[in-house]
């Protein structure tokens, strides 16, 4: 893999770790909204995502404002995880160690997936299905994008890294539109 391509991989990884459907790579003191990205790269058979929990159905449905507040809190937690992950990944790329970067992605992906599952399990307000379903699909794709990216880094697969980058840019725009339209301050929002 050429050095410029490795840097492309670093940018992709940082973007992927920044999001996971919820978080941003901004500093801990920054309250900047966050982004969501995903990819359509095929899943490796051995690393297929487990089915997510269904939204909670007990009790009354929350108001939209309550849901947004709860969801944004989950996304803030994911952002904190992404900052930690970004630090490790940046160090790996600074050392030109693609395997260590891939290992960092592998280590942090379950934490991202946990937050995505928490978000998906929140009881949703009535009449929000279309927007939230779209946003949840983007987030599921992000978890898979992290897995795909780690694999592509290990294989030094420039074509796949470029494909992930292109898909992430498209999904970033889509997620930002959904997040903004729904009223999120954090989830799905571009930095």
XYZ file of C-alpha atoms in Angstrom:
191
model
C 0.000 0.000 0.000
C 1.431 3.355 -0.911
C 1.870 5.960 1.805
C -0.801 8.331 0.373
C -3.222 5.428 0.282
C -2.370 4.634 3.902
C -3.260 8.210 4.768
C -6.535 7.784 2.896
C -7.119 4.776 5.099
C -6.374 6.884 8.165
C -8.890 9.480 7.109
C -11.460 6.789 6.414
C -10.836 5.104 9.723
C -11.071 8.310 11.671
C -14.288 9.221 9.902
C -15.693 5.775 10.561
C -14.676 5.758 14.197
C -15.972 9.262 14.582
C -19.435 8.213 13.756
C -20.734 4.779 14.396
C -24.056 6.352 13.979
C -23.615 8.632 16.887
C -20.347 10.287 17.667
C -17.793 12.766 16.435
C -14.059 13.069 16.670
C -14.286 16.579 18.082
C -12.521 17.384 21.344
C -14.119 16.411 24.645
C -14.985 20.013 25.462
C -16.588 20.586 22.075
C -20.362 20.319 21.882
C -20.313 20.216 18.074
C -22.978 17.972 16.512
C -21.778 14.642 15.212
C -22.023 12.657 12.035
C -23.153 9.252 10.915
C -21.601 7.372 8.059
C -22.007 3.941 6.561
C -20.987 1.805 3.634
C -22.480 -0.741 1.308
C -19.406 -2.968 1.138
C -20.355 -6.637 1.354
C -20.180 -8.222 4.793
C -17.544 -10.866 5.403
C -19.350 -14.083 6.254
C -17.481 -14.626 9.524
C -18.235 -11.145 10.851
C -21.920 -10.681 10.108
C -23.659 -8.372 12.566
C -25.943 -9.874 15.168
C -29.579 -8.850 14.981
C -30.287 -5.710 16.967
C -32.768 -5.630 19.791
C -36.249 -4.466 18.951
C -37.323 -1.121 20.367
C -38.804 -1.330 23.829
C -42.578 -1.678 23.616
C -43.525 -1.420 27.299
C -45.108 1.726 28.633
C -46.272 4.863 26.908
C -44.438 6.188 23.888
C -42.130 9.107 24.656
C -42.645 12.525 23.186
C -40.401 13.455 20.309
C -38.464 15.858 22.575
C -37.898 13.150 25.184
C -36.774 10.679 22.545
C -34.349 13.183 20.993
C -32.872 13.956 24.418
C -32.416 10.260 25.260
C -31.032 9.369 21.836
C -28.618 12.299 21.823
C -27.285 11.155 25.215
C -26.527 7.698 23.790
C -24.820 9.373 20.839
C -22.726 11.539 23.192
C -21.541 8.381 24.928
C -20.575 6.924 21.556
C -18.710 10.143 20.757
C -16.631 9.685 23.915
C -15.734 6.159 22.805
C -14.857 7.467 19.341
C -12.431 9.995 20.795
C -10.586 7.250 22.617
C -10.552 5.098 19.491
C -9.350 7.969 17.329
C -6.389 8.526 19.636
C -5.298 4.901 19.281
C -5.879 4.828 15.521
C -4.005 8.104 14.974
C -1.012 6.722 16.878
C -1.078 3.572 14.762
C -1.128 5.576 11.546
C 1.629 7.868 12.810
C 3.709 4.721 13.281
C 2.598 3.520 9.805
C 1.213 0.376 11.454
C -1.933 -0.575 9.537
C -2.381 -3.801 11.486
C -2.407 -1.923 14.789
C -4.943 0.521 13.312
C -7.113 -2.420 12.238
C -6.796 -3.968 15.712
C -7.897 -0.688 17.287
C -10.951 -0.634 15.038
C -11.688 -4.242 15.990
C -11.330 -3.406 19.691
C -13.621 -0.379 19.610
C -16.272 -1.647 17.184
C -18.125 -3.690 19.857
C -18.437 -0.548 21.985
C -19.893 1.342 19.026
C -22.239 -1.540 18.271
C -23.396 -1.502 21.898
C -24.380 2.167 21.610
C -26.151 1.576 18.307
C -28.075 -1.271 19.924
C -28.966 0.969 22.888
C -30.242 3.592 20.501
C -32.271 1.071 18.545
C -33.796 -0.271 21.767
C -35.154 3.117 22.857
C -38.915 3.321 22.690
C -39.750 5.590 19.777
C -42.405 8.259 19.540
C -45.458 7.634 17.382
C -45.348 8.776 13.757
C -41.545 8.731 13.527
C -40.988 5.398 11.858
C -39.752 6.496 8.431
C -37.033 8.938 9.545
C -35.838 6.819 12.465
C -35.835 3.620 10.406
C -33.612 5.324 7.828
C -31.261 6.620 10.502
C -31.058 3.197 12.195
C -30.158 1.595 8.853
C -27.358 4.111 8.436
C -26.083 3.250 11.923
C -26.202 -0.489 11.290
C -24.224 0.111 8.130
C -21.655 2.098 10.084
C -20.920 -0.780 12.413
C -20.387 -2.990 9.378
C -18.257 -0.291 7.730
C -15.888 -0.412 10.685
C -15.509 -4.171 10.302
C -15.001 -3.856 6.560
C -12.444 -1.119 6.993
C -10.388 -3.118 9.487
C -10.347 -5.998 7.038
C -9.379 -3.748 4.122
C -6.553 -2.207 6.160
C -5.157 -5.648 7.010
C -5.332 -6.667 3.363
C -3.998 -3.281 2.200
C -6.970 -3.202 -0.168
C -6.925 0.305 -1.637
C -9.951 -0.298 -3.864
C -12.140 -1.303 -0.925
C -10.903 1.620 1.162
C -11.836 3.965 -1.666
C -15.241 2.315 -2.000
C -15.832 2.731 1.730
C -14.809 6.385 1.528
C -17.213 7.098 -1.319
C -20.090 5.321 0.430
C -19.326 7.125 3.686
C -19.548 10.525 2.038
C -22.972 9.708 0.601
C -24.257 8.309 3.880
C -22.800 11.233 5.840
C -24.952 13.627 3.819
C -28.016 11.398 4.159
C -27.616 11.004 7.926
C -27.083 14.727 8.411
C -30.289 15.474 6.516
C -32.229 12.927 8.578
C -30.753 14.109 11.875
C -31.412 17.742 11.103
C -34.943 17.068 9.849
C -35.797 15.090 12.969
C -34.323 17.603 15.386
C -31.330 15.743 16.762
C -28.533 17.876 18.131
C -26.035 14.997 18.145
C -27.271 11.823 16.441
C -26.779 11.769 12.715
C -25.527 15.328 12.616
C -22.446 16.320 10.661
C -19.723 18.132 12.525
